[in-house]
PDB file of C-alpha atoms in Angstrom:
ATOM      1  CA  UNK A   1     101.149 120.616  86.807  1.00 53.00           C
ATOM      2  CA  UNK A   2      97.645 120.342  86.527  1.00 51.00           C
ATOM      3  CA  UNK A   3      95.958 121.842  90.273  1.00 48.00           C
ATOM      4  CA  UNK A   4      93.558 118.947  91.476  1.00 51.00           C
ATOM      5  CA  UNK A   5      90.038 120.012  92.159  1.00 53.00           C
ATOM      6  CA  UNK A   6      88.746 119.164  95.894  1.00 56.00           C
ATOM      7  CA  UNK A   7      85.349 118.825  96.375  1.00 53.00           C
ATOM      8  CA  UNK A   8      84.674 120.422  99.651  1.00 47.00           C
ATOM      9  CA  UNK A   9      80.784 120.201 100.166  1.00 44.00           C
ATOM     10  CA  UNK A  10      80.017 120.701 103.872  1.00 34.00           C
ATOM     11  CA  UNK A  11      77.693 123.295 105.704  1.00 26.00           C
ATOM     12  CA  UNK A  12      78.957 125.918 103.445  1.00 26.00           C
ATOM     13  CA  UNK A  13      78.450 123.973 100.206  1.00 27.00           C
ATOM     14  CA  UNK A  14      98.590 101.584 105.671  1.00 27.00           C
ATOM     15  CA  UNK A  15     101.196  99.641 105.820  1.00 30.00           C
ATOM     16  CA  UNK A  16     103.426  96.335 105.869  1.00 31.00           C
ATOM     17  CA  UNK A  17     106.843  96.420 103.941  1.00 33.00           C
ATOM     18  CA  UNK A  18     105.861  93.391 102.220  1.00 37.00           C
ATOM     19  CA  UNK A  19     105.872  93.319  98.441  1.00 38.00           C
ATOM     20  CA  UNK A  20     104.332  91.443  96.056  1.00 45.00           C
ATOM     21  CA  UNK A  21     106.585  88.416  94.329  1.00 43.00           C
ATOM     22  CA  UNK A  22     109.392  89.963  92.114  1.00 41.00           C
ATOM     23  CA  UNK A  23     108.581  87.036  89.746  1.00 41.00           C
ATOM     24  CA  UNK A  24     104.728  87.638  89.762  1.00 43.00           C
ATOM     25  CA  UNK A  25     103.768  89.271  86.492  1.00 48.00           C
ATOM     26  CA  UNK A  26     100.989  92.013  86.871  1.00 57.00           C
ATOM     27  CA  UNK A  27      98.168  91.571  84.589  1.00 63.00           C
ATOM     28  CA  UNK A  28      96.243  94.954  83.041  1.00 67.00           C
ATOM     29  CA  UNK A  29      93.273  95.262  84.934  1.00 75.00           C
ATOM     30  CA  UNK A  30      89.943  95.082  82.695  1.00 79.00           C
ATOM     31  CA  UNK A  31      86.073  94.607  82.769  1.00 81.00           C
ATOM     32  CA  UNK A  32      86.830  90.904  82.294  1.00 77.00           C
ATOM     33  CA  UNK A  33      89.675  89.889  84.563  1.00 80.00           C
ATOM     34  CA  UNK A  34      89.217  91.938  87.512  1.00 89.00           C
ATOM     35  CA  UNK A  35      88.856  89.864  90.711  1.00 88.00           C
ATOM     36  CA  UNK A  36      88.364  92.384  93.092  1.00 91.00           C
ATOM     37  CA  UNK A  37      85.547  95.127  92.000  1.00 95.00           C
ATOM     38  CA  UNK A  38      82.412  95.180  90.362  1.00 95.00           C
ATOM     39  CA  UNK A  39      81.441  98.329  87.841  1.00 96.00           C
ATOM     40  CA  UNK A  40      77.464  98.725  88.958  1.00 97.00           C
ATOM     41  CA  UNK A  41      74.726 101.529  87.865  1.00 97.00           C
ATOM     42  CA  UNK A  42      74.561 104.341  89.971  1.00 97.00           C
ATOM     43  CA  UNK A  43      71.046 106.210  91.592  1.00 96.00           C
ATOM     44  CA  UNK A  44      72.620 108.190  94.785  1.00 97.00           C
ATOM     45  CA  UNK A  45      71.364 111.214  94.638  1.00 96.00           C
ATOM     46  CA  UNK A  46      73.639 114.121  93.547  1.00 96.00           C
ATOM     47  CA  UNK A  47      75.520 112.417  91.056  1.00 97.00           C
ATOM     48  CA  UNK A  48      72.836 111.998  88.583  1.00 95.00           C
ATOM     49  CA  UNK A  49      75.410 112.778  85.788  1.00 96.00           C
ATOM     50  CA  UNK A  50      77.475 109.586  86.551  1.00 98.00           C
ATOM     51  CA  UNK A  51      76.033 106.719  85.536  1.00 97.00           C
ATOM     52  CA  UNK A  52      78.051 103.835  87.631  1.00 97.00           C
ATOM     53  CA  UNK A  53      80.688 103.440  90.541  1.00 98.00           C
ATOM     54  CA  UNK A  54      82.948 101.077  91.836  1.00 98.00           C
ATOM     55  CA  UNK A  55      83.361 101.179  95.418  1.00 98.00           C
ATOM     56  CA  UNK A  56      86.454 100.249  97.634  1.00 98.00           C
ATOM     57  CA  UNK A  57      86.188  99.358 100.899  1.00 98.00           C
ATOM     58  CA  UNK A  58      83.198 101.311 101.175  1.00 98.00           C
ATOM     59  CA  UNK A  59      84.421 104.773  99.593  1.00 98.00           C
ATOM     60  CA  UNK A  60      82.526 105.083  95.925  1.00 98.00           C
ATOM     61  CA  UNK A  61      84.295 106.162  92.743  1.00 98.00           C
ATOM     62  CA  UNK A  62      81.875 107.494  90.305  1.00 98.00           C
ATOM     63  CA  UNK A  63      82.305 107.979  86.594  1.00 98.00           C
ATOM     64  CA  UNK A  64      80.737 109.855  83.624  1.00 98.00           C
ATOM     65  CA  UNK A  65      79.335 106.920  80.656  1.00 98.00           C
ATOM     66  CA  UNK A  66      82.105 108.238  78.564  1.00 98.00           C
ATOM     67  CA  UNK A  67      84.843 107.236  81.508  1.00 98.00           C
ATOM     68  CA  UNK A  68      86.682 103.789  80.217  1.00 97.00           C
ATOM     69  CA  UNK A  69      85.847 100.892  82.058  1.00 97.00           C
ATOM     70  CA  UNK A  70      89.429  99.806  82.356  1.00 96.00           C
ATOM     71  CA  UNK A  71      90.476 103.349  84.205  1.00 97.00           C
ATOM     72  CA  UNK A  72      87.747 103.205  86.501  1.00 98.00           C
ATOM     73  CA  UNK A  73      88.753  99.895  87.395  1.00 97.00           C
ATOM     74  CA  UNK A  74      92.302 100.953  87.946  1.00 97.00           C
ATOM     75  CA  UNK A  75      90.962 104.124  89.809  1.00 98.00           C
ATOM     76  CA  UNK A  76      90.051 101.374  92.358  1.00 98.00           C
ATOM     77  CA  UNK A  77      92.784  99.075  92.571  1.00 98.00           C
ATOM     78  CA  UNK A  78      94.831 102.161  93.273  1.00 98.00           C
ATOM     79  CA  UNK A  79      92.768 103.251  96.213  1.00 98.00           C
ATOM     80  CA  UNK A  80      92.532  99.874  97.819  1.00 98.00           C
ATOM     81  CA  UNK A  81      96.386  99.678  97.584  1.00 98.00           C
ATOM     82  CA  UNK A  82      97.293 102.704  98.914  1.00 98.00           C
ATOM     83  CA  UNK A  83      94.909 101.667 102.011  1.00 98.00           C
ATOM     84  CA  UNK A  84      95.721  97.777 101.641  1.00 98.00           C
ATOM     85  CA  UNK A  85      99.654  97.995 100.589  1.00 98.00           C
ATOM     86  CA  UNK A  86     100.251  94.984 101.685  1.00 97.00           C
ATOM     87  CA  UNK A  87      97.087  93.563  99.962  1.00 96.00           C
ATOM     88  CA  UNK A  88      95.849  90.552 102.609  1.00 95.00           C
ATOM     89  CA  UNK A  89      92.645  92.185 102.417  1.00 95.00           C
ATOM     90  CA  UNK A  90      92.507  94.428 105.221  1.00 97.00           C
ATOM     91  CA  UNK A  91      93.362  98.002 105.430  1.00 98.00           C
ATOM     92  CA  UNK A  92      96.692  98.982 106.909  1.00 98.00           C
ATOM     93  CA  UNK A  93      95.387 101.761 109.447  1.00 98.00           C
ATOM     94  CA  UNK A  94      91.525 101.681 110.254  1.00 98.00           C
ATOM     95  CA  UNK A  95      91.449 105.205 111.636  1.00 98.00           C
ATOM     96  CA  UNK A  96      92.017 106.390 107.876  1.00 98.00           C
ATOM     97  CA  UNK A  97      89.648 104.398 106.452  1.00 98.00           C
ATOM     98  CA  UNK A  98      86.973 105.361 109.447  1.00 98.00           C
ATOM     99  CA  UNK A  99      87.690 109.130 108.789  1.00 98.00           C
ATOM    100  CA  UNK A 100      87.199 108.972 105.189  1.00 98.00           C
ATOM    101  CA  UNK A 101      83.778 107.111 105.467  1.00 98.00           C
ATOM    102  CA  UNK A 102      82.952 109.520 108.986  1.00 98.00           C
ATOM    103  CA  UNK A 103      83.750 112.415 106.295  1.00 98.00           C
ATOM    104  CA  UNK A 104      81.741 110.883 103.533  1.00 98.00           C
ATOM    105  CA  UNK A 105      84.504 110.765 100.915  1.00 98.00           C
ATOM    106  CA  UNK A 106      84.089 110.094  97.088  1.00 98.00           C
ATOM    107  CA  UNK A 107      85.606 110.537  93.927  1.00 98.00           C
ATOM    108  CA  UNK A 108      84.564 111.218  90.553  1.00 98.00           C
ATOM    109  CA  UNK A 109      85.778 110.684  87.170  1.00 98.00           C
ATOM    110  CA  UNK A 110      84.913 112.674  84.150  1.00 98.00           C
ATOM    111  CA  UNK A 111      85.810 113.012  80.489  1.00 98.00           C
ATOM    112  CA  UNK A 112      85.064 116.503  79.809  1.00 97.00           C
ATOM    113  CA  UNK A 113      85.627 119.580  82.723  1.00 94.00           C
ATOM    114  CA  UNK A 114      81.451 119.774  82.072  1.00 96.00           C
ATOM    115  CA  UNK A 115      81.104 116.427  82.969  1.00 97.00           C
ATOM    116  CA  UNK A 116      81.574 118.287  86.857  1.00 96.00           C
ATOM    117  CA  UNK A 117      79.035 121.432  86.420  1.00 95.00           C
ATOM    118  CA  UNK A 118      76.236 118.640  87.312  1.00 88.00           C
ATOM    119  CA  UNK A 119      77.838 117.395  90.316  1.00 96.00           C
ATOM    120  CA  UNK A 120      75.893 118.186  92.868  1.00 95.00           C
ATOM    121  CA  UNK A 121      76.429 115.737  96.435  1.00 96.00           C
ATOM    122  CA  UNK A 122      74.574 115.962  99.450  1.00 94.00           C
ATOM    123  CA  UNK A 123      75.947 118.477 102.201  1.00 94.00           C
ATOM    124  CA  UNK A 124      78.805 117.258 104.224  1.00 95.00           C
ATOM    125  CA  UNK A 125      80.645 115.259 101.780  1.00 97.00           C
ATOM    126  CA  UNK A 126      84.277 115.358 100.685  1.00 97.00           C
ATOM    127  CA  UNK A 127      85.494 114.454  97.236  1.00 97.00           C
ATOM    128  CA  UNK A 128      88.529 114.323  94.390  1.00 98.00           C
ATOM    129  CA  UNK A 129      88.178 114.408  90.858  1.00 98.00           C
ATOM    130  CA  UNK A 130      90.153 112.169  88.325  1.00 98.00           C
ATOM    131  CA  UNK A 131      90.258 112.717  84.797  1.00 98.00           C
ATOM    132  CA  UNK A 132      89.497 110.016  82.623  1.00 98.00           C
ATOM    133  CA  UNK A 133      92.589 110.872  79.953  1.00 98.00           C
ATOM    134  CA  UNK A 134      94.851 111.738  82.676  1.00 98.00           C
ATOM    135  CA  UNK A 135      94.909 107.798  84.818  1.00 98.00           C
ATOM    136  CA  UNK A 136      97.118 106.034  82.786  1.00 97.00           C
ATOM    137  CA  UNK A 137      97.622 102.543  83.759  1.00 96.00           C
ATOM    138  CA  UNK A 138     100.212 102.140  80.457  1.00 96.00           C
ATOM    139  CA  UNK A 139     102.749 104.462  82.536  1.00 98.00           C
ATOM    140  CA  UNK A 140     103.008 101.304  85.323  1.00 97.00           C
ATOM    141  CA  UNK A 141     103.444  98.604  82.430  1.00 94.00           C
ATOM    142  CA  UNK A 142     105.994 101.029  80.622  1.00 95.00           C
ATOM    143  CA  UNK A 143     108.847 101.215  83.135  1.00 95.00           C
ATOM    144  CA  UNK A 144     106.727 104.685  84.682  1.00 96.00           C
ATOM    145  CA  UNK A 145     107.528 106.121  81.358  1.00 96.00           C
ATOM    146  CA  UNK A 146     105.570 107.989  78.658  1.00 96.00           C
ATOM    147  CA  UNK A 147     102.191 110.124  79.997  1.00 97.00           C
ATOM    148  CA  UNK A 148     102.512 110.045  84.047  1.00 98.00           C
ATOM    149  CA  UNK A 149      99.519 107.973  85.682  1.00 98.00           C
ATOM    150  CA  UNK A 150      97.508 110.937  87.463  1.00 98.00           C
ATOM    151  CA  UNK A 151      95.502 108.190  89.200  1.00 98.00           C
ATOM    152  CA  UNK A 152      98.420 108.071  92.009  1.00 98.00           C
ATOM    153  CA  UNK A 153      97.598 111.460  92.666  1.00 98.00           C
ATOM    154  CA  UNK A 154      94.397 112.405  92.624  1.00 98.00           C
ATOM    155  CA  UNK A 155      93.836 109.339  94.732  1.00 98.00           C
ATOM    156  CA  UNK A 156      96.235 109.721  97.410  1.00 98.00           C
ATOM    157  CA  UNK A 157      94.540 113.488  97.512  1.00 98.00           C
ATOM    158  CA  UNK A 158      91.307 112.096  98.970  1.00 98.00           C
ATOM    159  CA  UNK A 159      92.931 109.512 101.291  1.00 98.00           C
ATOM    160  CA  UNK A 160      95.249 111.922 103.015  1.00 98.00           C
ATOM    161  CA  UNK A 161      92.845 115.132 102.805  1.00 98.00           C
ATOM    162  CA  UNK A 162      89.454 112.878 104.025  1.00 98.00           C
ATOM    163  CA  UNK A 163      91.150 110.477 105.472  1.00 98.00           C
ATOM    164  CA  UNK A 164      95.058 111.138 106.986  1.00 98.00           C
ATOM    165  CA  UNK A 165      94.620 114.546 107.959  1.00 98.00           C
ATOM    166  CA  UNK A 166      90.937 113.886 109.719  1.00 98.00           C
ATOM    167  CA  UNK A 167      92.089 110.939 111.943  1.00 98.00           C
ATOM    168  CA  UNK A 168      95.320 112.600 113.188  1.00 98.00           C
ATOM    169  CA  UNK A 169      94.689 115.793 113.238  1.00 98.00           C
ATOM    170  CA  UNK A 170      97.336 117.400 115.292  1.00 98.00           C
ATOM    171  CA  UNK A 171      99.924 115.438 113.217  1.00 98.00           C
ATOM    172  CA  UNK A 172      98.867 115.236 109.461  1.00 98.00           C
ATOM    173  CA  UNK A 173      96.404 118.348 109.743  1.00 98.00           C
ATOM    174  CA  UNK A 174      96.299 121.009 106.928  1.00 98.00           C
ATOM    175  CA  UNK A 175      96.410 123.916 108.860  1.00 98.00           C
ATOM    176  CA  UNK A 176      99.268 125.399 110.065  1.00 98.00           C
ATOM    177  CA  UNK A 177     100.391 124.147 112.949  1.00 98.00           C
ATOM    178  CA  UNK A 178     100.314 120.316 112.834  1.00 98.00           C
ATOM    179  CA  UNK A 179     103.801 118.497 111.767  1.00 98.00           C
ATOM    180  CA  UNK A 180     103.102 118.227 108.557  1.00 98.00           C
ATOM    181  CA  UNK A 181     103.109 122.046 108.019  1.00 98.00           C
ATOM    182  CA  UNK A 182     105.846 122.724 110.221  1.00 98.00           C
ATOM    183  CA  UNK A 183     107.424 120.257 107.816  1.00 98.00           C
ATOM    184  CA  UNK A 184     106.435 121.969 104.631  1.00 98.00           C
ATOM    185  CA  UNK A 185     107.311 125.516 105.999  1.00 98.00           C
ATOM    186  CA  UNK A 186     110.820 124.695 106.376  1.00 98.00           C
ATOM    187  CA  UNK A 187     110.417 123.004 102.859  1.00 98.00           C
ATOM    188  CA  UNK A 188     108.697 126.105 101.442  1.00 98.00           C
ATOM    189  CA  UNK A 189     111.687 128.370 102.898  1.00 98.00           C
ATOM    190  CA  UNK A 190     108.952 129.918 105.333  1.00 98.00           C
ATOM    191  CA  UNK A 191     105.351 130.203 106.665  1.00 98.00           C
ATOM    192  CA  UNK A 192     103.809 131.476 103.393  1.00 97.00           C
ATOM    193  CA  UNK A 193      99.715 132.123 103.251  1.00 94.00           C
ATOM    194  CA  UNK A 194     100.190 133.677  99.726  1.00 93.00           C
ATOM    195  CA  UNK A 195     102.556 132.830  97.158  1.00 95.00           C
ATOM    196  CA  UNK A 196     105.911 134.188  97.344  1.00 95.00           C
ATOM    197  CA  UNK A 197     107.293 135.603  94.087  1.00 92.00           C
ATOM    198  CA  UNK A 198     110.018 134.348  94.313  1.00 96.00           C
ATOM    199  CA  UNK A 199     110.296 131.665  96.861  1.00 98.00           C
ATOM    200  CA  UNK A 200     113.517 131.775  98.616  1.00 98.00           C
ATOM    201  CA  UNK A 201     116.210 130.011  97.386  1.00 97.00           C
ATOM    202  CA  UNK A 202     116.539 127.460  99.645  1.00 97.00           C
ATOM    203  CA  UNK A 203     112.991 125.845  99.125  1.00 98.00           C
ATOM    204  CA  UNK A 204     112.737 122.477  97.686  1.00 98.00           C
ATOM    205  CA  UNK A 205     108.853 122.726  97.368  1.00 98.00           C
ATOM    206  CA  UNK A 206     107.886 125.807  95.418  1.00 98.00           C
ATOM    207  CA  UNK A 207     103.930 125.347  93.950  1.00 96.00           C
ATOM    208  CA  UNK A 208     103.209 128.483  92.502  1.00 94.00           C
ATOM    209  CA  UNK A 209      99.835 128.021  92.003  1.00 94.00           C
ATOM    210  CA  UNK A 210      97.869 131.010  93.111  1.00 92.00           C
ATOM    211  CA  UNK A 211      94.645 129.050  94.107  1.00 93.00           C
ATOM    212  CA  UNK A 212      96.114 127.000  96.011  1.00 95.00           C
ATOM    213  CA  UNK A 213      95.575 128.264  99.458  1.00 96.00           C
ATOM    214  CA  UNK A 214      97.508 127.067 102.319  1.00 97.00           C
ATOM    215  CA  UNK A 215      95.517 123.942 103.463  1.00 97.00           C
ATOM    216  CA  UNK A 216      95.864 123.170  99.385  1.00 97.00           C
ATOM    217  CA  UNK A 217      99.878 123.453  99.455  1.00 97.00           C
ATOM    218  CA  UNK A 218      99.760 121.140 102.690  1.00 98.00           C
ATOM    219  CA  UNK A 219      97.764 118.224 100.435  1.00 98.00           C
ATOM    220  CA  UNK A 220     100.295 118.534  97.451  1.00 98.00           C
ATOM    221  CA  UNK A 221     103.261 118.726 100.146  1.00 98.00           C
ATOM    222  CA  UNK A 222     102.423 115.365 101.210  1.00 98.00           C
ATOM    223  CA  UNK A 223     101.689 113.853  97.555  1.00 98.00           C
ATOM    224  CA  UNK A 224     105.091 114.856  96.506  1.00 98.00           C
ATOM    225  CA  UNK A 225     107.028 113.559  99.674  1.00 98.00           C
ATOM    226  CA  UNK A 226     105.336 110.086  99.820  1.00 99.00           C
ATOM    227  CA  UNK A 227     105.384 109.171  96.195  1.00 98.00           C
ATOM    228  CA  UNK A 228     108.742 110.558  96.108  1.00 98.00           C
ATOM    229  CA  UNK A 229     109.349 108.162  98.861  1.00 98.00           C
ATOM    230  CA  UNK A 230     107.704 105.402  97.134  1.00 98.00           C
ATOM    231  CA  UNK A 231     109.574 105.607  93.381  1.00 98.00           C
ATOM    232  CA  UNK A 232     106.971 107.298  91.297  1.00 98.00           C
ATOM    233  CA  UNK A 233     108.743 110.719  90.231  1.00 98.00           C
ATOM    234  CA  UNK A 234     112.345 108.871  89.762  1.00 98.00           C
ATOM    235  CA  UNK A 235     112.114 109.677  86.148  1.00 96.00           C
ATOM    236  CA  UNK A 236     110.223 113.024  86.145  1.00 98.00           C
ATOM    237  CA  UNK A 237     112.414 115.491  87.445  1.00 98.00           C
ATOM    238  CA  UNK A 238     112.082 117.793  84.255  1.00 97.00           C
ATOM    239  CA  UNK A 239     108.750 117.822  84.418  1.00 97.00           C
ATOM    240  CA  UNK A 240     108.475 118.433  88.385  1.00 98.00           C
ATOM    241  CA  UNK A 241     111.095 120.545  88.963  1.00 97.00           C
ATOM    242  CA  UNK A 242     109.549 123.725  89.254  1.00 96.00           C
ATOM    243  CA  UNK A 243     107.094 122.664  92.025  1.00 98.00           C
ATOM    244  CA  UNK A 244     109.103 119.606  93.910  1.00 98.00           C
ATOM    245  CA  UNK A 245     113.314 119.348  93.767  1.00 98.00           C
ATOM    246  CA  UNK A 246     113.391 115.896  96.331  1.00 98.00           C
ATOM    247  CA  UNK A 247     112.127 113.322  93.015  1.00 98.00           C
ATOM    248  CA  UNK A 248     114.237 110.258  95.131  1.00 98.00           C
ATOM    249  CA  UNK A 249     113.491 108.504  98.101  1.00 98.00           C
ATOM    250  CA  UNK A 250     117.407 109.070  98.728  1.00 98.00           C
ATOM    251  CA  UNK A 251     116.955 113.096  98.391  1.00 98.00           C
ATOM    252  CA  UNK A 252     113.977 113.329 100.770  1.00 98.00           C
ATOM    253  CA  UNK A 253     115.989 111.157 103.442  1.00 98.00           C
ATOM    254  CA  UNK A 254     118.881 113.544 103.099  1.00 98.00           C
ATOM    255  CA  UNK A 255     116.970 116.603 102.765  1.00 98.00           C
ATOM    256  CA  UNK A 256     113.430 116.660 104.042  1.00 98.00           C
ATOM    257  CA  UNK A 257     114.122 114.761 107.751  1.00 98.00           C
ATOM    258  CA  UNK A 258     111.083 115.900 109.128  1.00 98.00           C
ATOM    259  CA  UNK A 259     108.396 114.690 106.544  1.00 98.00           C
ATOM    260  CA  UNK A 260     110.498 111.695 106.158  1.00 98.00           C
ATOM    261  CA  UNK A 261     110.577 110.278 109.817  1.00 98.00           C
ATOM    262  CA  UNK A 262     106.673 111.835 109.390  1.00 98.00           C
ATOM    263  CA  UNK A 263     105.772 109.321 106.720  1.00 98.00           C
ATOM    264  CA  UNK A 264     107.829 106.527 107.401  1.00 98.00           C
ATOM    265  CA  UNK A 265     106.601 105.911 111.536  1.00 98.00           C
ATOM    266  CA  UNK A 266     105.234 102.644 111.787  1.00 98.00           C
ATOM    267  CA  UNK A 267     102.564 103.694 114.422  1.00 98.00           C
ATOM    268  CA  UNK A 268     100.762 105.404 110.542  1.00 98.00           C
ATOM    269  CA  UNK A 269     101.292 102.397 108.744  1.00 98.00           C
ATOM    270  CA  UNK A 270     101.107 104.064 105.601  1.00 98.00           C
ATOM    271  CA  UNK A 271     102.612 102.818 101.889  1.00 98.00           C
ATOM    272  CA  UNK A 272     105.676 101.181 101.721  1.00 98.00           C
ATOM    273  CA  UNK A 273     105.356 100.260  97.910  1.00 98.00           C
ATOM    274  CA  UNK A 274     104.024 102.160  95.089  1.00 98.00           C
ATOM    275  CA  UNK A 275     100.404 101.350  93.724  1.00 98.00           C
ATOM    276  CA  UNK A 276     100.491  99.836  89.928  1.00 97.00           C
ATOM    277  CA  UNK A 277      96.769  99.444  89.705  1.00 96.00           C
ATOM    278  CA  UNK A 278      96.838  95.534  89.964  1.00 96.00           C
ATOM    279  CA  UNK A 279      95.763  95.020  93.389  1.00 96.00           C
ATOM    280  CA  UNK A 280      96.045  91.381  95.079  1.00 87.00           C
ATOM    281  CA  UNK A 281      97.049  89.456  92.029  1.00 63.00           C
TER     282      UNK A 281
END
């Protein structure tokens, strides 16, 4: 699996059950139809390279010219359903959504890896990037088949990293610690800084990615358990395998109690239904 790219730059450089209407058919998300957000030019300084941004309840997305219209517009109606799932209009939990804008977050989308070497954002801002061949709004209208939708990632990233882990620190917290590492060491088979070659054998989350430090493995830990949770890696358990074993809401339950209870407390409020990239229609 690809390793997302967090934009640290800093001194040194959600949720009712409610669903929408089974019978409600979701419409593809383009330039014309979309309801919600606006594509406008873009002049903040730093991201000279990307020439327009959506934003979403006040957190910007910013894309390259050669970004499609239609995936930066689905870029946002993820976002502002993983923060609105139940999509009245308000975000689910406001402490997120304060953190995030306290920490300055932002994400970028780019066609080419050199669409990033001119990114250059004021001090003290956190971002995500999203490639622009890699969000896939198809995979949602397919039955989540064919090329997996890397939007659902790369969002969630920024939402739990600037957002989740800043406003409950002591709970959701990258650092070891918090309950959500205590919950991924016993997932990892141990308290593991560096990579362990192998990982023991009764770890159900094994990343293997050697630049992913700890704080790093936290951020995927909780990608994998929610959307796991949510129905997203179902049919993906070939492809996942090697990093993430619990692809079934059913399998975390039985296996992986402690992020479990963790992400399903109502006092978080966070996603009860998967993001398609059609928000509020």
């Amino acid at each position: 699996m690809k390793k997302s790219i967090l934009i640290i730059v800093s001194i040194l450089f959600f949720s009712s059950s409610c669903k929408k209407d089974e019978n409600t058919t979701s419409t593809p998300i383009s330039p014309g139809n979309d309801p919600n957000f606006t594509i406008v030019a873009n002049k903040d300084s730093g991201f000279n390279s990307f020439n327009r941004k959506v934003e979403v309840f006040g957190i910007p997305i910013y894309a390259v010219a050669a970004v499609a219209d239609d995936k930066l517009l689905h870029a946002a109606n993820v976002m502002a359903q993983y923060l609105d799932n139940d999509e009245n209009g308000t975000v689910d939990n406001q402490k997120i959504l304060d953190a995030m804008i306290a920490s300055k977050a932002f994400m970028v989308m780019w066609k080419n890896d050199s669409d990033l070497d001119n990114l250059n954002p004021p001090n003290g801002m956190e971002g995500q990037d999203l490639g622009n061949d890699e969000t896939n709004p198809s995979w949602h209208a397919n039955n989540q088949t064919g090329e997996f939708d890397a939007a659902l990632e790369e969002v969630l990233h920024i939402i739990t990293h600037a957002g989740l882990a800043n406003a409950y620190p002591s709970i959701f917290g990258e650092g070891a610690g918090t309950t959500l590492t205590k919950a991924m060491d016993i997932a990892r088979g141990g308290q593991f800084t560096t990579i362990p070659n192998p990982y023991p054998a009764e770890a159900w989350y094994t990343y293997d990615d050697t630049t992913c430090n700890y704080e790093c493995m936290a951020t995927e830990y909780i990608y994998w358990a929610l959307t796991s949770i949510l129905g997203a890696q179902e049919n993906r358990l070939n492809e996942i395998q090697q990093e993430w074993d619990l692809n079934t809401a059913a399998l975390v339950k039985s296996k992986d109690v402690a992020i479990h209870d963790l992400l399903t407390d109502p006092q978080y409020n966070l996603p009860t239904v998967l993001p398609d990239g059609t928000y509020r229609r």
